[in-house]
Short mmCIF file of C-alpha atoms in Angstrom, two decimals:
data_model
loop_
_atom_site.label_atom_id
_atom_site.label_comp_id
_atom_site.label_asym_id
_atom_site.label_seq_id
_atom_site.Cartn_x
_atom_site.Cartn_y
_atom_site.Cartn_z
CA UNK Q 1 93.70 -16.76 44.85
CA UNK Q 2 97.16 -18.14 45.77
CA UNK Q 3 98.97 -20.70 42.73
CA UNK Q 4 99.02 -23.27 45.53
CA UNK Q 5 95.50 -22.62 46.73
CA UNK Q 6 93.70 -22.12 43.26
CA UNK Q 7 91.15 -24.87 42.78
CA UNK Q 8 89.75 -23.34 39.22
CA UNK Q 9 91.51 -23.01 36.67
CA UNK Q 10 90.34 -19.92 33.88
CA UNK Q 11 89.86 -21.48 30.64
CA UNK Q 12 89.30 -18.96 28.25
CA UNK Q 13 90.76 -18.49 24.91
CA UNK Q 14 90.84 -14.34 25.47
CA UNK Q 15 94.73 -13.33 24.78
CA UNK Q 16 95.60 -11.43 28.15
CA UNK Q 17 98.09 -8.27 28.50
CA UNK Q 18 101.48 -9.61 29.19
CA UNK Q 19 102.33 -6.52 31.18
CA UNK Q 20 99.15 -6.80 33.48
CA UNK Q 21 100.90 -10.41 34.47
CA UNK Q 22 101.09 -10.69 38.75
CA UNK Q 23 104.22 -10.98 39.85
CA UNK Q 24 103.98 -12.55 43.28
CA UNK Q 25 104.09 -15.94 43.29
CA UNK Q 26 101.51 -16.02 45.32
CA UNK Q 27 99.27 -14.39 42.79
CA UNK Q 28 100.58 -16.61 39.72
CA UNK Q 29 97.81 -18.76 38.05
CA UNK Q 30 99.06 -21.98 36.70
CA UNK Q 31 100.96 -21.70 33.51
CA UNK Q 32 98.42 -24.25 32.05
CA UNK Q 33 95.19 -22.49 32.56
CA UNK Q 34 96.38 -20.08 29.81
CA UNK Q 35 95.70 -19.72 26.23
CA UNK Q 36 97.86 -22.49 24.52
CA UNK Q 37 98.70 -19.86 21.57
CA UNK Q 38 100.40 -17.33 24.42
CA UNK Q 39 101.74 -20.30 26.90
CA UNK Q 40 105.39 -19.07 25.30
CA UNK Q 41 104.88 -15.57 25.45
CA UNK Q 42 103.84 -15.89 28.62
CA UNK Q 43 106.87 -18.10 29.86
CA UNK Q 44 109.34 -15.72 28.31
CA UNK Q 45 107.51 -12.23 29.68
CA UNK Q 46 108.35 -14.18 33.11
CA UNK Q 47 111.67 -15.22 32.53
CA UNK Q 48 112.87 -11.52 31.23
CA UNK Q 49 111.28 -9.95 34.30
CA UNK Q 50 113.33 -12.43 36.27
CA UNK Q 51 112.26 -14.38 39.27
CA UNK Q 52 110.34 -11.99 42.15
CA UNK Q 53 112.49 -10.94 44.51
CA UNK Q 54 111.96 -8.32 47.25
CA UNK Q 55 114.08 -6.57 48.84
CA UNK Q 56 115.00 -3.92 51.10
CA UNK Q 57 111.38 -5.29 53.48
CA UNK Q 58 111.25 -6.75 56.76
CA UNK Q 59 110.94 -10.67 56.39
CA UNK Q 60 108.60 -11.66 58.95
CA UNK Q 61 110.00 -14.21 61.66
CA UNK Q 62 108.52 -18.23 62.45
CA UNK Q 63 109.50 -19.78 65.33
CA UNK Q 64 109.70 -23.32 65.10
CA UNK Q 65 109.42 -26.29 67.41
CA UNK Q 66 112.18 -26.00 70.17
CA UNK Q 67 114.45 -23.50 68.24
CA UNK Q 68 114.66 -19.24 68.05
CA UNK Q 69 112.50 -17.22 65.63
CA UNK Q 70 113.58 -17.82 61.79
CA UNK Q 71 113.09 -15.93 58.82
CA UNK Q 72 113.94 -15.58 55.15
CA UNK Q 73 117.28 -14.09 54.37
CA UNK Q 74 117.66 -11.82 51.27
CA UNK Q 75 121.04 -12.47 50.78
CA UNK Q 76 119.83 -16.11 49.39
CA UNK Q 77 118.86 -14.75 46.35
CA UNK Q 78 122.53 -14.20 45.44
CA UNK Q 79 123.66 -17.63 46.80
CA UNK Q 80 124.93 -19.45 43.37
CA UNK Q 81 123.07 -22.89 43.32
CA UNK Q 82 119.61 -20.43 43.72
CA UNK Q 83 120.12 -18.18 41.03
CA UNK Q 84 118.13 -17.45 38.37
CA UNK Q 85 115.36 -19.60 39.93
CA UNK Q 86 114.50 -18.54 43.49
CA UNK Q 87 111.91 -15.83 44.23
CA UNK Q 88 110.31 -14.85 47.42
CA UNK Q 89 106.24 -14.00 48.02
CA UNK Q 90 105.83 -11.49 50.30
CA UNK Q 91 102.61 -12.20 50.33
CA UNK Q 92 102.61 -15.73 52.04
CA UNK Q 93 106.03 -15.92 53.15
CA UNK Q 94 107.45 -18.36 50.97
CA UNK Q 95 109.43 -19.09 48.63
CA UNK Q 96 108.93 -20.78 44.94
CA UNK Q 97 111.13 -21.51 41.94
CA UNK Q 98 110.65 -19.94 38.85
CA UNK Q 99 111.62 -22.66 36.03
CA UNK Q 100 109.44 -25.29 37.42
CA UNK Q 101 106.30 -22.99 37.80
CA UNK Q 102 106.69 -22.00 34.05
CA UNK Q 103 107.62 -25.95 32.54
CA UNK Q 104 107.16 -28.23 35.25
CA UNK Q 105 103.96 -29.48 33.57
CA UNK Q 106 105.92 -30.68 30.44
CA UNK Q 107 106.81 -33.49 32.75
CA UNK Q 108 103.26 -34.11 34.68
CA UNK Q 109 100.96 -32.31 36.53
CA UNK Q 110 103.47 -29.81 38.09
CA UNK Q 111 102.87 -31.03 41.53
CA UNK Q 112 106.03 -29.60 43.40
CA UNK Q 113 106.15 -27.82 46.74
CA UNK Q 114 107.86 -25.09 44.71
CA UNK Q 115 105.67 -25.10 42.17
CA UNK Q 116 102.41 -25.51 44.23
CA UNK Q 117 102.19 -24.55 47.56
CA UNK Q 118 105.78 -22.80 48.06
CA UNK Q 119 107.90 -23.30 51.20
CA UNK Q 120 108.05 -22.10 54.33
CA UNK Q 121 110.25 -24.85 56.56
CA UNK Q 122 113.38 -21.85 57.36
CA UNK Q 123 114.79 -24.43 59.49
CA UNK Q 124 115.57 -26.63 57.13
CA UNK Q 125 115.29 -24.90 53.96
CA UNK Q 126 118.75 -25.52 52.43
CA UNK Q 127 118.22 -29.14 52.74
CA UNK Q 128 115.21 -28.74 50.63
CA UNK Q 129 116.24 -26.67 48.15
CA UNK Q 130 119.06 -28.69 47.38
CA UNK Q 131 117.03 -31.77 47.28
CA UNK Q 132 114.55 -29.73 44.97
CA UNK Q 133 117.81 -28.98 42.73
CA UNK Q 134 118.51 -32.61 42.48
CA UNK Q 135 121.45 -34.05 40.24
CA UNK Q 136 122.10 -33.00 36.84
CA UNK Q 137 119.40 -34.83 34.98
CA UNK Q 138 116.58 -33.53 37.45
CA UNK Q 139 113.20 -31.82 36.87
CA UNK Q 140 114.37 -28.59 37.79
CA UNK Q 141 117.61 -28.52 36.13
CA UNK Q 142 115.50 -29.55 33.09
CA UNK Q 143 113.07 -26.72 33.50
CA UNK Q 144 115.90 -24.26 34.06
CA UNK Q 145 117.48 -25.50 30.84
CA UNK Q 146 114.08 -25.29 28.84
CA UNK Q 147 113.94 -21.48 30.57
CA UNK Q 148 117.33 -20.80 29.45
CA UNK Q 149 116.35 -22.48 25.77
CA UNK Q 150 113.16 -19.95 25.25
CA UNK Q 151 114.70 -17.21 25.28
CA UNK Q 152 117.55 -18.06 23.39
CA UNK Q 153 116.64 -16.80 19.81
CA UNK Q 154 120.14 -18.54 18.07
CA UNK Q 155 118.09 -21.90 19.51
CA UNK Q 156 114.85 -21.32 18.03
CA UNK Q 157 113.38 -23.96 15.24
CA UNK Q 158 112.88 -20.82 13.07
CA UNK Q 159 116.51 -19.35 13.48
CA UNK Q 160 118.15 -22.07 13.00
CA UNK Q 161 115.40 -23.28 9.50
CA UNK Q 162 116.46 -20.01 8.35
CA UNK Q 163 119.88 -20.13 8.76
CA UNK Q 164 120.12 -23.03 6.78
CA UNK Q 165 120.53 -23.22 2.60
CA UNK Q 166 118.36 -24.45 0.21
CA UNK Q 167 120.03 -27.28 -0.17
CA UNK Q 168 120.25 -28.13 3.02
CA UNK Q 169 116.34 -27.76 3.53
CA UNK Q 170 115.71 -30.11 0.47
CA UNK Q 171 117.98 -32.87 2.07
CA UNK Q 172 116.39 -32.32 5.78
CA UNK Q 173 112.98 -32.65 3.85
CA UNK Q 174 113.91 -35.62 1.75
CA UNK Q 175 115.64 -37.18 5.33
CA UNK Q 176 112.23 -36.29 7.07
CA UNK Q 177 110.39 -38.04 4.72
CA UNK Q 178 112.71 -41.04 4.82
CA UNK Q 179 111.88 -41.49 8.22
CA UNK Q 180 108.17 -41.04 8.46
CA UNK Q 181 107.33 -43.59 6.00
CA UNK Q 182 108.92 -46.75 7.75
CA UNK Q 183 106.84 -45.76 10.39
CA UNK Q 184 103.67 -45.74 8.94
CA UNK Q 185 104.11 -48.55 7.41
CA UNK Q 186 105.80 -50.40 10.46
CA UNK Q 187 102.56 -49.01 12.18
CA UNK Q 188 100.04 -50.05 10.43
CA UNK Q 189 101.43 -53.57 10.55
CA UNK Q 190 101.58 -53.42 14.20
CA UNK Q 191 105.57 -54.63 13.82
CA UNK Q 192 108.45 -52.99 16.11
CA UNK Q 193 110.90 -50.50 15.13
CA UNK Q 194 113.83 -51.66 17.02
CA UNK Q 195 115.79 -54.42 16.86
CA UNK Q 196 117.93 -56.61 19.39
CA UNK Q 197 121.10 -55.05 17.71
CA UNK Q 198 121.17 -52.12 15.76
CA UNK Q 199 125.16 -51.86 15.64
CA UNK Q 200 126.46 -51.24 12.36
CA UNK Q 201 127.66 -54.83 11.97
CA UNK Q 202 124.90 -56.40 12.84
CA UNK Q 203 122.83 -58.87 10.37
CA UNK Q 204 119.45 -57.32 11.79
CA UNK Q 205 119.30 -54.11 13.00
CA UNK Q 206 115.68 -53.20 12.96
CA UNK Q 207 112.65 -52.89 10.68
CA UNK Q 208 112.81 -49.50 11.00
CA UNK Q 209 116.32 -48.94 10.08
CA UNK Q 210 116.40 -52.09 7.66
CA UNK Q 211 113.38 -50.80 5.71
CA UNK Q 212 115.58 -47.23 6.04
CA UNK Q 213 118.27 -48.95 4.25
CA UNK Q 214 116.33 -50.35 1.63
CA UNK Q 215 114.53 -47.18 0.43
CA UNK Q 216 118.45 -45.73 0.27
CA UNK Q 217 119.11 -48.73 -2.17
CA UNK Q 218 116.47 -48.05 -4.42
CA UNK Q 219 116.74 -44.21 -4.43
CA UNK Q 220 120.35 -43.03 -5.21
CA UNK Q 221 119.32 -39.28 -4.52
CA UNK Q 222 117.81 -40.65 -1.11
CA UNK Q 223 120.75 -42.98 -0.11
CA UNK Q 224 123.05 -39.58 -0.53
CA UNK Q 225 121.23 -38.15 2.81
CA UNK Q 226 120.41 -40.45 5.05
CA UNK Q 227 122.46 -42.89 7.95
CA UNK Q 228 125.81 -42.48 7.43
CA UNK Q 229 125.47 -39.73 4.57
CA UNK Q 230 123.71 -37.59 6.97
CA UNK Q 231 125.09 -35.31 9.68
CA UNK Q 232 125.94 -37.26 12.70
CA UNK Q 233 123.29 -34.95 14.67
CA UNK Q 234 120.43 -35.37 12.29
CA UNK Q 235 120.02 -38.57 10.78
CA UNK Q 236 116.70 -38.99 12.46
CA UNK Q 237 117.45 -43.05 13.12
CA UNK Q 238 117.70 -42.70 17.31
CA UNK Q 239 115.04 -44.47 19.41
CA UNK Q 240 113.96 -41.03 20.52
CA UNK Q 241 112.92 -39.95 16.59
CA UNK Q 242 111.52 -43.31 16.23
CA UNK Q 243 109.07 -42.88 19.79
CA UNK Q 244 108.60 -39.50 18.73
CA UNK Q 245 107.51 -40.39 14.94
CA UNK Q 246 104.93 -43.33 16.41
CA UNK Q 247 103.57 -40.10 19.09
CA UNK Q 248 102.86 -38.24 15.89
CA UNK Q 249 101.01 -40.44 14.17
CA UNK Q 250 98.83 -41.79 17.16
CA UNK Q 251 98.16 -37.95 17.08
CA UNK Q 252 96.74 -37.74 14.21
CA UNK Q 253 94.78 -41.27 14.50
CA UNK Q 254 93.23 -39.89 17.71
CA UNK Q 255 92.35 -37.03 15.59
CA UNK Q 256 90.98 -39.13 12.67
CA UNK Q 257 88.57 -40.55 15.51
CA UNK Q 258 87.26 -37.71 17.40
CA UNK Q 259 86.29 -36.64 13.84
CA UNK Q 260 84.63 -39.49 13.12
CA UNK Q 261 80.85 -39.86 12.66
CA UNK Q 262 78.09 -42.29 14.75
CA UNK Q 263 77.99 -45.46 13.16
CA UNK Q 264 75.36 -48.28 13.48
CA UNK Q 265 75.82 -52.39 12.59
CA UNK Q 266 72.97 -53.28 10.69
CA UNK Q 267 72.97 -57.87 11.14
CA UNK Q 268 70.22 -59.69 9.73
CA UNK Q 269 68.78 -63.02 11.55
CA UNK Q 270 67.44 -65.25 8.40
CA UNK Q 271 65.90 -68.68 7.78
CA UNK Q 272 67.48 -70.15 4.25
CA UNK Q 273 65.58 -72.14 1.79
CA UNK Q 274 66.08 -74.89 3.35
CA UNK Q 275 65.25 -74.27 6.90
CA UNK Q 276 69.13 -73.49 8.34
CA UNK Q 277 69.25 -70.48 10.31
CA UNK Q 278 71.87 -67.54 9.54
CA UNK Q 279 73.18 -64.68 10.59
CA UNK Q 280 74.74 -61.86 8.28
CA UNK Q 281 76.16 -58.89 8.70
CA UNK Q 282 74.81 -56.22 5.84
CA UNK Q 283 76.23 -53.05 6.70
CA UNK Q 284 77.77 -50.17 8.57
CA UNK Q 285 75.48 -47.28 8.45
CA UNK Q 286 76.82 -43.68 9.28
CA UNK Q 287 74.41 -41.58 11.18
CA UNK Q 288 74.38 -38.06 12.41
CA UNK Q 289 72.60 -38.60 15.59
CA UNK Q 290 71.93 -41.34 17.35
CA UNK Q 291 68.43 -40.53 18.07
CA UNK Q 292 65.85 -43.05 17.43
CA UNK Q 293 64.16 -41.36 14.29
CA UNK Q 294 67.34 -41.31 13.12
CA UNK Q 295 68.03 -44.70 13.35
CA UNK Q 296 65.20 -45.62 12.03
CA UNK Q 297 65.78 -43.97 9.06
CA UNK Q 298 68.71 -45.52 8.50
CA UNK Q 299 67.41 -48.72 9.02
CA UNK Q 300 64.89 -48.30 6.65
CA UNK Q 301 67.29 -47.13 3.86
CA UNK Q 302 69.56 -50.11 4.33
CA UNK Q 303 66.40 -52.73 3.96
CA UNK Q 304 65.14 -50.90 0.41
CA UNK Q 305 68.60 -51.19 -0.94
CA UNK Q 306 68.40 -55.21 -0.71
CA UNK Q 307 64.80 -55.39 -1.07
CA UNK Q 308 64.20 -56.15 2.09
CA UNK Q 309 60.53 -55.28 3.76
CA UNK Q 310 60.42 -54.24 7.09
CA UNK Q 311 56.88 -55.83 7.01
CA UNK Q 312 58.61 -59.24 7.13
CA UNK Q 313 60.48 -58.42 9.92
CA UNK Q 314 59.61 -61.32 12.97
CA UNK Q 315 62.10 -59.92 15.72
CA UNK Q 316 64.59 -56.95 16.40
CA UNK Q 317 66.90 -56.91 19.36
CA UNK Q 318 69.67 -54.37 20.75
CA UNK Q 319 71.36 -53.24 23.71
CA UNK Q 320 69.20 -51.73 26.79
CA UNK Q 321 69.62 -48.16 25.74
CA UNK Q 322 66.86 -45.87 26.27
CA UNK Q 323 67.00 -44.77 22.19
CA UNK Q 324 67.17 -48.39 20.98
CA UNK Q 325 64.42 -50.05 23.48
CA UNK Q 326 62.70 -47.63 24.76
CA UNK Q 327 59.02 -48.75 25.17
CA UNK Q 328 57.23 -45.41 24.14
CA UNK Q 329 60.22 -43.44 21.78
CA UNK Q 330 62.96 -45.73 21.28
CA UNK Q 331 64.02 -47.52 17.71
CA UNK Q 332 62.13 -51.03 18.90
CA UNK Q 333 58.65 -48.92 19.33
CA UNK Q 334 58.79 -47.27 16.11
CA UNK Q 335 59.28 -50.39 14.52
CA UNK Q 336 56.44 -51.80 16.07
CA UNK Q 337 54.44 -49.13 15.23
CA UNK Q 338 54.63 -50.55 11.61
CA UNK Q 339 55.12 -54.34 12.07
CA UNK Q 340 53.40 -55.30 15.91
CA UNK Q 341 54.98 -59.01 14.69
CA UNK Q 342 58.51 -57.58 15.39
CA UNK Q 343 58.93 -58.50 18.94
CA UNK Q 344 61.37 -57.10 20.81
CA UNK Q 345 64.58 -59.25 22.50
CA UNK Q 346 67.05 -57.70 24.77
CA UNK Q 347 70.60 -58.81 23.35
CA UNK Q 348 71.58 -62.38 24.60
CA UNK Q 349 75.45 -60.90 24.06
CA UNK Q 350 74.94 -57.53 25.74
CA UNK Q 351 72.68 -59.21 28.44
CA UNK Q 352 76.04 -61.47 28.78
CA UNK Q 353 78.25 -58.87 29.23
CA UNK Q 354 76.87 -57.00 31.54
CA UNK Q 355 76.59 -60.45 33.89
CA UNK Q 356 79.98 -60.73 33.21
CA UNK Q 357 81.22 -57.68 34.45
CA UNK Q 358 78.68 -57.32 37.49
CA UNK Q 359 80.02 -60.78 38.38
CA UNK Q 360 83.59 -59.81 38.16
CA UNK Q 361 83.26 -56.69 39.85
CA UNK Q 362 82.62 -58.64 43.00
CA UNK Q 363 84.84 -61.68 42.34
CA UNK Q 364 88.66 -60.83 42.24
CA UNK Q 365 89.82 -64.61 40.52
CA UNK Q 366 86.82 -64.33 37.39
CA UNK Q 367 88.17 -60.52 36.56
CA UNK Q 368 91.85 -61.72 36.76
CA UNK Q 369 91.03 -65.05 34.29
CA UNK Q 370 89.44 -62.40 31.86
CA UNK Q 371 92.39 -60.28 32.06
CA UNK Q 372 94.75 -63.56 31.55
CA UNK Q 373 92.92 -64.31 28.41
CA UNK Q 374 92.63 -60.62 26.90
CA UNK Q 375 96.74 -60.38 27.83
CA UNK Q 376 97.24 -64.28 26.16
CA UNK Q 377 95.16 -63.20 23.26
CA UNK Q 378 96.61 -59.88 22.24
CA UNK Q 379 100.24 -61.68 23.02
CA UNK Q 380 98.70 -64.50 19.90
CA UNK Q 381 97.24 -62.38 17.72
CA UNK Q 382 100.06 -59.27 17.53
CA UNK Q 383 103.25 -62.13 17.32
CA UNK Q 384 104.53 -62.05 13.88
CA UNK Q 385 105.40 -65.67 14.65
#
């Protein structure tokens, strides 16, 4: 199936034969249905063979609406501002760019006529490929410099690490380190990184780069390579380091939480000695399933380590889920099983919530005052001030 006509996308890890790659566009899956381990191979087995272009065959003519029979012209392929780039399917009679179909997904989805469905418009087909071009900081100039980059071994991470001396590794290590640990702890604070004026002259110029400045102060060895002591091209202080170190590290807490188990809230409802109601939370119990007989188990862990009975239990309540109320299987029946005197109670909070949203669902000004007060309260509660 055609790139621009492909609706499935193959998903499996299997390494493929770089030579057995198609080389019509039109037979080109997309670049991000491969294995992520070959993507690069891949990209620079393309960019070696060079962008498909046939020659020496009889384009086949279009005639368009009030205007002679048009075709594709081989001698395009040669025309400066298309070289490199431009390739030809024979098979569907268009044409497609090269760069973009191998990175244009670095920068979204990759949905580009040239990219996707190829074109076919010879009328007007400079026009477009100059507006596909664009002006020097465009997609495809972008893609053709990343093409350009991959296959440019004196610009590869590991050329260039290896180049460099041991000294210079220990100082990009000890800089790299500098730079990460502001962060984290910037981070986990929830403060900004920037400031309003991060000139050298100015009184403020940052948490991130003030807390920079104070590790320097209290580490001599440190203060030797970073800001100013550091190569003007890698002192790791520009906003683009600083987005790039808070993208690593909500990398790895999105990792931390796909890893992380089922959990339950265990609250107990009480009557004190002298007749005040309470409510206390006791614990946050890690399960591996959240099956019912699970749950109960955990439940009845939690109650023996505080002496609790589940014989005195008068009431349980939780959320409408089939495994916590079911009437036959769920948690509430196999606690009635033991204790018929533990009547079951749908949530008053989740029964609120789900009233809540049903009602603003269909009412545009109640959904907009509960967005106003989750905006006004995460404005509150994140101000330093």
């Amino acid at each position: 199936m055609a790139r621009f006509l492909k609706r499935k996308m193959d998903t499996s890890s299997e390494l493929i034969d770089l030579d057995t790659l198609p080389s019509d566009p039109y037979d080109c899956k997309p670049i991000k249905s491969y294995n992520v381990n070959q993507k690069d191979a891949i990209r620079r087995a393309y960019i070696l063979r060079g962008p498909y272009q046939p020659r020496g065959i009889e384009f086949p003519q279009t005639k368009f609406q009030g205007d002679e029979l048009r075709k594709f012209k081989e001698e395009w392929y040669d025309k400066h501002e298309y070289k490199g780039w431009l390739e030809y399917s024979s098979k569907s009679d268009r044409v497609f760019c090269l760069c973009c179909y191998l990175f244009r997904s670095h920068f979204g989805d990759g949905r580009d006529t040239f990219v996707c469905g190829g074109y076919n418009n010879w009328k007007k087909v400079h026009a477009s490929l100059k507006k596909h071009v664009g002006l020097v900081n465009s997609l495809h100039n972008k893609c053709f410099q990343m093409s350009a980059d991959l296959v440019n071994e004196n610009q590869a991470v590991h050329t260039q690490w290896d180049n460099r001396t041991p000294k210079e590794k220990r100082e990009y290590r000890l800089r790299l380190s500098a730079s990460t640990l502001p962060g984290k702890r910037l981070l986990n604070g929830g403060l900004a990184f920037r400031g309003h004026d991060e000139s050298k002259d100015s009184l403020n110029q940052g948490n991130f780069l003030e807390l920079l400045e104070l590790m320097g102060e209290m580490n001599e060895e440190l203060a030797n390579v970073i800001l100013e002591n550091a190569p003007a091209n890698n002192q790791m202080t520009s906003p683009k380091i600083q987005a790039d170190i808070k993208h690593c590290y909500a990398q790895e807490m999105n990792h931390v939480m796909y890893q992380k188990k089922e959990q339950m809230a265990v609250v107990i409802h009480f009557v004190d000695k002298v007749g005040i109601v309470k409510e206390r939370f006791i614990g946050l119990v890690h399960v591996k399933e959240t099956s019912a007989i699970t749950l109960k188990t955990a439940i009845d862990d939690i109650l023996a380590r505080y002496g609790l009975s589940l014989k005195r239990i008068r009431g349980q309540g939780y959320n409408g889920a089939s495994n916590m109320s079911g009437e036959f299987n769920g948690l509430r029946a196999l606690i009635l099983k033991e204790n018929v005197s533990a009547f079951y109670i749908h949530c008053f909070a989740h029964q609120l919530q789900l009233v809540v949203v049903a009602v603003a669902h269909k009412h545009t000004p109640i959904w907009r005052v509960f967005e106003t007060i989750t905006c006004l309260t995460n404005v509150v509660c994140a101000s330093s001030k």
